[in-house]
Amino acid sequence: EGDVFTYDPGFTSTASCESTITFIDGEKGELLHRGYPIDQLAEKSHYLEVCYLLLYGELPSVEMLEDFEARVNRHTMLHEQMMNFFRGFRRDAHPMAIMTGVVGAMSAFYHDSTDISDPWQREVASIRMIAKLPTIAAMAFKYSVGQPFVYPRNDLDYASNFLRMCFAVPAEDYVVDPILSRAMDRIFTLHADHEQNASTSTVRLAGSSGANPFACIAAGIACLWGPAHGGANQACLEMLREIGTVDRIPEYIARAKDKSDPFRLMGFGHRVYKNFDPRAKVMKQSADEVLDLLGFENNPTLQVAKELEAQALQDPYFTDKKLFPNVDFYSGIILEAMGFPTSMFTPIFALSRTVGWISQWKEMIDDPVQRIGRPRQLYTGAPRRDYVDIENR
Ligand code: SDX
């Protein structure tokens, strides 16, 4: 009430931590970053400004933002020696496998930002993560398609730089399409942070032991890869492709409702949102805009997605369980239209979420009284009993 924003979700006792970064009201379908609604940030801000907000708590002035962007630009390149890491992978390695390995290996290269007791090193590690993840993700993509790596350029904005590193080839000039760049930047912003989701909680738990930030982010990437979490955007597009046409939708809805069938509608449902995921609303608008502008307005996958959403939201199974589209339902359609293979969908989620992971890691490490995480369990195993020698078993 008034100027004191209090919110008791009723589960204080089970909350894993306190945080000032992101607030979610699952019932209302509200997502705030440092108090600012996600739909306003997606429309009016841009990703590096949202990075500044998540890291430091306030929107920057013009000068503060220019300084931040210059600091990020100084760290976009990867140590040349690290190129060897990529060559150790099979060409068909999933880019998430490469990113998990390469980000963890940064611990062995950037010794001047692994001592977490030094505030300056914590700051440099944060900037390095935000700066280098697009370069690493783009390199993982280039490696998978057998094309030469493309170095970052500091005269391009963050999203344009990533698109160029992914799609430029030495044989011809690459001109960034401002429509794609704006759509890419918005996707980065929509995935930036999301309270204590599984991968962020993984980063916090790893960081609570004093592990270096690169190792913690690598743990977060590994967790995000799962199809129940960040891997859902890839799984969702593959599901929409498998459905193929709107006349097959009832068959898949029936499968999703059948308890004996492990199939679930990918991109649907959420542990916290029991209303629309506000990011899904923005993503759906973006999908319409981008596909129209790219000439894919009749994209069959988008038609299937919209009809699937419509039919599911008329079905009591989904509405009674409060299952709505989440952030992953439309994102893959946009990324596919932009030219990305499905294997790059989760890496793009990971590079977007890096700022959320590192901001939450920094918030925890900056707290002088933080302690190692140690979740407890409810033991349901065997009662105490004595050892039995093998000849007596
Ligand atoms: C992300 O936590 C975050 O913030 C995550 C995230 C972020 O930004 O970090 O938002 C990103 O991970 C989004 C979620 C992406 N995953 C998917 O889209 C995969 C499909 N969704 C489901 O697997 C599921 O909805 C979860 C994992 C997202 C949520 O799981 P919950 O809250 O544990 O839900 P549940 O498994 O307890 O299901 C509740 C009921 C069950 O039926 P009953 O046992 O009660 O009869 O709903 C059913 C489930 O079977 N159900 C679904 C369903 N999701 C839940 N049925 C069909 N299709 C689905 N997608």
Coordinates of C-alpha atoms and ligand atoms in Angstrom, one line a residue:
E1 CA 0.0 0.0 0.0
G2 CA 1.1 3.6 -0.5
D3 CA 4.8 4.0 -1.1
V4 CA 5.7 0.7 0.6
F5 CA 5.2 -2.1 -1.9
T6 CA 4.4 -5.2 0.2
Y7 CA 3.3 -8.5 -1.2
D8 CA 2.8 -11.6 0.8
P9 CA 2.3 -14.5 -1.6
G10 CA 1.5 -16.7 1.4
F11 CA 4.5 -18.9 0.9
T12 CA 7.1 -16.8 2.7
S13 CA 8.2 -19.8 4.6
T14 CA 9.1 -21.7 1.4
A15 CA 10.6 -18.8 -0.5
S16 CA 14.2 -19.7 -1.5
C17 CA 15.5 -16.1 -1.2
E18 CA 14.7 -12.4 -1.1
S19 CA 15.3 -10.4 -4.2
T20 CA 14.6 -6.9 -5.5
I21 CA 15.1 -7.7 -9.2
T22 CA 11.9 -9.3 -10.6
F23 CA 8.3 -9.6 -9.4
I24 CA 5.7 -12.0 -10.8
D25 CA 2.1 -12.1 -9.9
G26 CA 0.9 -15.4 -11.4
E27 CA -2.7 -14.8 -10.8
K28 CA -2.8 -11.4 -12.6
G29 CA -0.2 -12.4 -15.2
E30 CA 2.1 -9.5 -14.2
L31 CA 5.9 -9.4 -14.6
L32 CA 7.9 -6.4 -13.3
H33 CA 11.6 -5.8 -13.6
R34 CA 12.7 -3.4 -10.8
G35 CA 9.0 -2.3 -10.8
Y36 CA 8.7 -1.7 -14.6
P37 CA 6.1 -3.8 -16.4
I38 CA 7.6 -6.1 -19.1
D39 CA 5.2 -4.9 -21.8
Q40 CA 6.4 -1.3 -21.3
L41 CA 10.1 -2.4 -21.4
A42 CA 9.5 -4.5 -24.5
E43 CA 7.9 -1.6 -26.3
K44 CA 9.9 1.4 -25.1
S45 CA 13.3 0.1 -23.9
H46 CA 15.9 -2.1 -25.5
Y47 CA 17.9 -5.1 -24.2
L48 CA 21.1 -3.4 -23.0
E49 CA 19.1 -0.7 -21.1
V50 CA 17.1 -3.6 -19.5
C51 CA 20.5 -5.2 -18.6
Y52 CA 21.5 -2.0 -16.9
L53 CA 18.2 -1.9 -15.0
L54 CA 18.5 -5.5 -13.9
L55 CA 22.1 -5.1 -12.8
Y56 CA 22.0 -1.8 -11.1
G57 CA 18.3 -1.3 -10.1
E58 CA 17.5 2.0 -12.0
L59 CA 17.0 3.1 -15.6
P60 CA 20.2 4.8 -16.7
S61 CA 20.7 8.4 -17.9
V62 CA 22.0 8.9 -21.5
E63 CA 25.6 9.2 -20.3
M64 CA 25.3 6.2 -17.9
L65 CA 23.9 4.0 -20.8
E66 CA 26.6 5.1 -23.2
D67 CA 29.3 4.2 -20.7
F68 CA 27.6 0.8 -20.0
E69 CA 27.3 0.0 -23.7
A70 CA 31.0 1.0 -24.2
R71 CA 32.0 -1.3 -21.3
V72 CA 30.1 -4.2 -22.8
N73 CA 31.5 -3.6 -26.3
R74 CA 35.1 -3.8 -24.9
H75 CA 34.4 -7.4 -23.9
T76 CA 32.5 -8.9 -26.9
M77 CA 35.5 -10.8 -28.3
L78 CA 36.5 -14.2 -27.0
H79 CA 40.1 -15.2 -26.1
E80 CA 41.6 -16.6 -29.3
Q81 CA 42.8 -19.7 -27.5
M82 CA 39.2 -20.5 -26.7
M83 CA 38.5 -21.1 -30.4
N84 CA 40.2 -24.5 -29.9
F85 CA 37.4 -25.6 -27.5
F86 CA 34.9 -25.5 -30.4
R87 CA 37.0 -27.7 -32.6
G88 CA 36.9 -30.4 -29.9
F89 CA 33.1 -30.9 -30.5
R90 CA 31.5 -33.0 -33.2
R91 CA 30.0 -30.7 -35.9
D92 CA 26.5 -32.1 -35.0
A93 CA 26.9 -31.2 -31.3
H94 CA 23.9 -29.4 -29.9
P95 CA 24.8 -25.7 -29.5
M96 CA 23.7 -25.9 -25.8
A97 CA 26.3 -28.6 -25.2
I98 CA 28.9 -26.3 -26.7
M99 CA 27.8 -23.3 -24.7
T100 CA 27.7 -25.2 -21.4
G101 CA 31.3 -26.4 -22.1
V102 CA 32.7 -23.1 -23.4
V103 CA 31.2 -20.9 -20.7
G104 CA 32.4 -23.2 -18.0
A105 CA 35.9 -23.1 -19.6
M106 CA 35.9 -19.3 -19.3
S107 CA 36.8 -20.0 -15.6
A108 CA 40.2 -21.1 -17.0
F109 CA 40.8 -18.0 -19.1
Y110 CA 39.5 -15.0 -17.3
H111 CA 41.4 -15.3 -14.0
D112 CA 41.0 -11.6 -13.3
S113 CA 37.2 -12.0 -12.8
T114 CA 36.9 -15.2 -10.8
D115 CA 37.8 -14.0 -7.3
I116 CA 34.3 -13.3 -6.0
S117 CA 35.6 -11.6 -2.9
D118 CA 36.7 -8.7 -5.1
P119 CA 33.8 -6.4 -6.0
W120 CA 35.6 -5.1 -9.1
Q121 CA 36.1 -8.7 -10.3
R122 CA 32.4 -9.4 -9.7
E123 CA 31.5 -6.4 -11.8
V124 CA 33.9 -7.3 -14.7
A125 CA 32.6 -10.9 -14.6
S126 CA 29.0 -9.6 -15.0
I127 CA 29.9 -7.4 -18.0
R128 CA 32.0 -10.1 -19.6
M129 CA 29.1 -12.6 -19.4
I130 CA 26.6 -10.1 -21.0
A131 CA 29.2 -9.2 -23.7
K132 CA 30.5 -12.7 -24.6
L133 CA 27.4 -14.9 -24.6
P134 CA 26.1 -13.7 -28.0
T135 CA 29.6 -14.3 -29.4
I136 CA 29.8 -17.8 -28.0
A137 CA 26.2 -18.6 -29.1
A138 CA 26.9 -17.3 -32.7
M139 CA 30.2 -19.3 -32.8
A140 CA 28.4 -22.5 -31.7
F141 CA 25.9 -21.9 -34.6
K142 CA 28.7 -21.2 -37.1
Y143 CA 30.6 -24.3 -36.0
S144 CA 27.5 -26.4 -36.4
V145 CA 27.0 -25.3 -40.0
G146 CA 30.6 -25.4 -41.0
Q147 CA 31.0 -21.7 -41.6
P148 CA 33.9 -19.5 -40.4
F149 CA 33.4 -17.6 -37.1
V150 CA 32.4 -13.9 -37.5
Y151 CA 34.0 -11.5 -35.1
P152 CA 31.8 -9.0 -33.2
R153 CA 31.7 -5.3 -34.4
N154 CA 31.4 -2.5 -31.9
D155 CA 29.6 -0.1 -34.3
L156 CA 26.5 -2.4 -34.2
D157 CA 23.9 -2.6 -31.5
Y158 CA 23.7 -5.7 -29.4
A159 CA 21.0 -7.5 -31.4
S160 CA 22.4 -6.5 -34.8
N161 CA 25.9 -7.7 -33.7
F162 CA 24.4 -11.1 -32.9
L163 CA 22.5 -11.4 -36.1
R164 CA 25.6 -10.5 -38.1
M165 CA 27.8 -13.0 -36.2
C166 CA 25.2 -15.7 -37.0
F167 CA 24.4 -14.9 -40.6
A168 CA 27.3 -13.0 -42.2
V169 CA 29.6 -15.0 -44.5
P170 CA 33.0 -13.8 -46.0
A171 CA 31.7 -14.3 -49.5
E172 CA 29.3 -11.3 -49.4
D173 CA 28.4 -8.2 -47.4
Y174 CA 25.8 -8.6 -44.7
V175 CA 23.4 -5.8 -44.0
V176 CA 21.4 -6.1 -40.8
D177 CA 17.6 -5.8 -41.4
P178 CA 16.3 -3.3 -38.8
I179 CA 13.1 -5.3 -38.5
L180 CA 14.9 -8.4 -37.6
S181 CA 17.2 -6.5 -35.3
R182 CA 14.2 -5.0 -33.4
A183 CA 12.5 -8.3 -33.2
M184 CA 15.7 -10.0 -31.9
D185 CA 16.2 -7.3 -29.3
R186 CA 12.6 -7.7 -28.1
I187 CA 13.1 -11.5 -27.8
F188 CA 16.2 -10.8 -25.7
T189 CA 14.3 -8.5 -23.5
L190 CA 11.3 -10.8 -23.0
H191 CA 13.7 -13.6 -21.8
A192 CA 16.0 -11.4 -19.6
D193 CA 14.9 -12.5 -16.1
H194 CA 12.1 -14.4 -14.5
E195 CA 12.4 -14.5 -10.7
Q196 CA 13.5 -17.9 -9.2
N197 CA 12.9 -20.2 -12.2
A198 CA 14.8 -23.5 -12.2
S199 CA 17.9 -22.3 -14.0
T200 CA 18.2 -19.1 -11.9
S201 CA 17.8 -21.1 -8.8
T202 CA 20.6 -23.4 -10.1
V203 CA 22.9 -20.4 -10.6
R204 CA 22.1 -19.1 -7.1
L205 CA 22.7 -22.5 -5.5
A206 CA 26.0 -22.9 -7.3
G207 CA 27.0 -19.4 -6.5
S208 CA 26.2 -19.8 -2.8
S209 CA 29.1 -22.2 -2.5
G210 CA 31.5 -19.5 -3.7
A211 CA 32.0 -21.1 -7.2
N212 CA 33.3 -18.7 -9.8
P213 CA 30.6 -16.9 -11.9
F214 CA 31.5 -18.6 -15.2
A215 CA 31.0 -22.0 -13.6
C216 CA 27.7 -20.8 -12.1
I217 CA 26.4 -19.6 -15.5
A218 CA 27.4 -22.8 -17.1
A219 CA 25.3 -24.6 -14.5
G220 CA 22.4 -22.4 -15.4
I221 CA 22.8 -23.1 -19.1
A222 CA 22.7 -26.8 -18.4
C223 CA 19.5 -26.5 -16.4
L224 CA 17.8 -24.3 -19.0
W225 CA 18.4 -26.9 -21.7
G226 CA 15.6 -29.2 -20.4
P227 CA 12.4 -29.4 -22.4
A228 CA 10.3 -28.6 -19.3
H229 CA 12.2 -25.2 -19.1
G230 CA 14.1 -23.4 -21.8
G231 CA 14.2 -26.3 -24.2
A232 CA 10.4 -25.9 -24.6
N233 CA 10.8 -23.3 -27.4
Q234 CA 12.6 -25.9 -29.6
A235 CA 10.1 -28.7 -28.5
C236 CA 7.2 -26.4 -29.2
L237 CA 8.1 -25.6 -32.8
E238 CA 8.9 -29.3 -33.4
M239 CA 5.4 -30.1 -32.0
L240 CA 3.7 -27.4 -34.2
R241 CA 5.6 -28.8 -37.3
E242 CA 4.5 -32.4 -36.3
I243 CA 0.8 -31.2 -36.0
G244 CA 1.3 -29.7 -39.5
T245 CA -2.3 -28.7 -40.3
V246 CA -5.2 -27.3 -38.2
D247 CA -7.3 -30.4 -38.8
R248 CA -4.8 -32.5 -36.8
I249 CA -5.1 -30.2 -33.7
P250 CA -8.0 -32.1 -32.0
E251 CA -5.8 -35.3 -32.0
Y252 CA -3.0 -33.6 -30.2
I253 CA -5.3 -31.8 -27.7
A254 CA -6.8 -35.2 -26.9
R255 CA -3.3 -36.7 -26.4
A256 CA -2.3 -33.8 -24.1
K257 CA -5.4 -34.5 -21.9
D258 CA -4.8 -38.3 -21.9
K259 CA -3.0 -39.2 -18.6
S260 CA -1.7 -42.4 -20.1
D261 CA 0.1 -40.4 -22.8
P262 CA 3.3 -38.5 -21.7
F263 CA 2.7 -35.9 -24.4
R264 CA 2.1 -32.3 -23.2
L265 CA 1.4 -29.2 -25.2
M266 CA 4.8 -27.6 -25.4
G267 CA 4.8 -23.9 -24.7
F268 CA 1.7 -24.3 -22.6
G269 CA 1.3 -24.1 -18.8
H270 CA 3.5 -22.5 -16.2
R271 CA 4.4 -23.2 -12.5
V272 CA 3.6 -19.6 -11.6
Y273 CA 1.4 -18.0 -14.2
K274 CA -2.2 -19.2 -13.7
N275 CA -3.2 -16.5 -16.2
F276 CA -1.7 -15.4 -19.5
D277 CA 2.2 -15.2 -19.4
P278 CA 2.5 -11.4 -20.2
R279 CA 5.6 -12.3 -22.3
A280 CA 3.5 -14.6 -24.5
K281 CA 1.2 -11.7 -25.3
V282 CA 4.0 -9.5 -26.5
M283 CA 5.6 -12.4 -28.3
K284 CA 2.4 -13.1 -30.2
Q285 CA 2.1 -9.5 -31.3
S286 CA 5.7 -9.6 -32.4
A287 CA 5.1 -12.8 -34.3
D288 CA 2.3 -11.2 -36.3
E289 CA 4.4 -8.1 -37.0
V290 CA 7.7 -9.8 -38.0
L291 CA 6.0 -12.5 -40.1
D292 CA 3.9 -9.9 -42.0
L293 CA 7.0 -7.8 -42.6
L294 CA 9.0 -10.8 -43.7
G295 CA 6.2 -11.9 -46.0
F296 CA 5.4 -15.0 -43.9
E297 CA 1.9 -13.8 -43.0
N298 CA 0.5 -17.1 -44.2
N299 CA 3.1 -19.1 -42.3
P300 CA 1.3 -22.5 -41.7
T301 CA 3.1 -23.0 -38.3
L302 CA 1.7 -19.6 -37.1
Q303 CA -1.8 -20.6 -38.2
V304 CA -1.5 -23.9 -36.4
A305 CA -0.2 -22.2 -33.3
K306 CA -3.1 -19.6 -33.2
E307 CA -5.7 -22.3 -33.8
L308 CA -4.2 -24.6 -31.2
E309 CA -4.3 -21.8 -28.7
A310 CA -7.9 -21.0 -29.6
Q311 CA -9.1 -24.6 -29.3
A312 CA -7.1 -25.3 -26.1
L313 CA -8.5 -22.2 -24.4
Q314 CA -12.0 -23.3 -25.2
D315 CA -11.3 -26.7 -23.5
P316 CA -12.2 -27.0 -19.8
Y317 CA -9.2 -29.3 -19.3
F318 CA -6.8 -26.4 -20.0
T319 CA -8.9 -23.5 -18.6
D320 CA -9.8 -25.4 -15.3
K321 CA -6.0 -26.2 -14.8
K322 CA -5.2 -22.6 -15.8
L323 CA -2.9 -23.7 -18.6
F324 CA -2.2 -20.8 -20.9
P325 CA 0.5 -20.2 -23.6
N326 CA 3.9 -19.3 -22.0
V327 CA 6.9 -17.4 -23.3
D328 CA 8.0 -20.4 -25.4
F329 CA 4.8 -20.8 -27.4
Y330 CA 5.3 -18.2 -30.1
S331 CA 9.1 -17.4 -29.8
G332 CA 10.1 -20.3 -32.0
I333 CA 7.9 -19.2 -34.9
I334 CA 9.6 -15.8 -34.9
L335 CA 13.1 -17.3 -34.7
E336 CA 12.4 -19.8 -37.5
A337 CA 11.2 -17.0 -39.7
M338 CA 14.4 -15.1 -38.9
G339 CA 16.4 -18.0 -40.3
F340 CA 17.5 -19.8 -37.1
P341 CA 17.4 -23.6 -36.9
T342 CA 15.4 -25.0 -33.9
S343 CA 18.7 -26.0 -32.3
M344 CA 19.5 -22.3 -31.8
F345 CA 16.3 -21.5 -30.0
T346 CA 17.4 -22.5 -26.5
P347 CA 20.9 -21.0 -27.0
I348 CA 19.1 -17.7 -27.7
F349 CA 17.0 -18.1 -24.6
A350 CA 20.3 -18.8 -22.7
L351 CA 22.1 -15.7 -24.0
S352 CA 19.1 -13.5 -23.2
R353 CA 18.7 -14.9 -19.7
T354 CA 22.4 -14.5 -18.9
V355 CA 21.8 -11.0 -17.6
G356 CA 19.1 -12.3 -15.2
W357 CA 21.3 -15.1 -14.0
I358 CA 24.3 -12.8 -13.4
S359 CA 22.2 -10.0 -11.8
Q360 CA 20.7 -12.5 -9.3
W361 CA 24.1 -14.1 -8.7
K362 CA 25.6 -10.6 -8.0
E363 CA 22.6 -9.6 -5.8
M364 CA 23.3 -12.8 -3.7
I365 CA 27.1 -12.4 -3.6
D366 CA 27.0 -8.7 -2.8
D367 CA 25.0 -9.6 0.3
P368 CA 27.6 -9.9 3.1
V369 CA 25.5 -12.3 5.1
Q370 CA 24.6 -14.7 2.4
R371 CA 25.2 -18.4 3.3
I372 CA 25.5 -21.6 1.2
G373 CA 22.2 -22.9 0.0
R374 CA 21.2 -26.2 1.6
P375 CA 17.7 -27.4 0.7
R376 CA 16.3 -30.1 3.0
Q377 CA 14.1 -33.1 2.0
L378 CA 11.1 -35.1 3.3
Y379 CA 12.7 -38.6 3.9
T380 CA 10.4 -41.4 2.8
G381 CA 12.9 -44.2 2.6
A382 CA 13.7 -47.3 4.8
P383 CA 13.7 -46.9 8.6
R384 CA 17.0 -47.5 10.5
R385 CA 18.2 -51.2 10.1
D386 CA 21.5 -53.2 10.6
Y387 CA 23.8 -54.4 7.9
V388 CA 23.3 -58.0 6.7
D389 CA 26.3 -60.0 5.5
I390 CA 26.0 -61.2 1.9
E391 CA 25.9 -64.9 2.8
N392 CA 22.8 -64.2 4.9
R393 CA 20.8 -62.2 2.3
Ligands
SDX1 C1 9.8 -21.8 -18.9 O1 9.7 -21.0 -14.0 C2 9.8 -20.1 -15.0 O2 9.7 -18.9 -14.8 C3 10.2 -20.7 -16.3 C4 10.2 -19.8 -17.5 C5 11.3 -18.7 -17.4 O3 11.2 -17.7 -18.0 O4 12.3 -19.1 -16.7 O5 8.9 -19.1 -17.6 C6 10.5 -20.5 -18.8 O6 10.3 -22.8 -18.6 C7 8.3 -21.8 -19.4 C8 7.7 -23.2 -19.3 C9 8.2 -24.0 -20.6 N1 7.8 -25.4 -20.5 C10 6.8 -25.9 -21.3 O7 6.1 -25.2 -22.1 C11 6.7 -27.4 -21.2 C12 5.2 -27.8 -21.2 N2 4.7 -27.3 -19.9 C13 4.6 -28.2 -18.8 O8 5.6 -29.2 -18.8 C14 4.3 -27.6 -17.5 O9 3.2 -26.8 -17.7 C15 5.3 -26.8 -16.8 C16 6.6 -27.6 -16.6 C17 5.7 -25.6 -17.5 C18 4.8 -26.4 -15.4 O10 4.6 -27.6 -14.7 P1 3.8 -27.6 -13.3 O11 3.4 -26.2 -12.8 O12 4.6 -28.4 -12.4 O13 2.5 -28.2 -13.7 P2 2.1 -29.6 -13.4 O14 3.1 -30.5 -14.1 O15 1.9 -29.8 -11.9 O16 0.7 -29.8 -14.2 C19 -0.5 -29.4 -13.5 C20 -1.5 -30.1 -14.3 C21 -1.1 -31.6 -14.5 O17 -2.3 -32.3 -14.6 P3 -2.9 -33.1 -13.3 O18 -1.8 -34.0 -12.8 O19 -3.2 -32.0 -12.3 O20 -4.1 -33.8 -13.8 O21 -1.6 -29.6 -15.7 C22 -1.2 -30.6 -16.6 C23 -0.4 -31.6 -15.8 O22 -0.6 -32.9 -16.5 N3 -0.3 -29.9 -17.5 C24 -0.4 -30.0 -18.8 C25 0.6 -29.1 -19.4 N4 1.2 -28.5 -18.3 C26 0.6 -29.0 -17.2 N5 -1.2 -30.8 -19.6 C27 -1.0 -30.7 -21.0 N6 -0.1 -29.8 -21.5 C28 0.7 -29.1 -20.8 N7 1.6 -28.3 -21.3

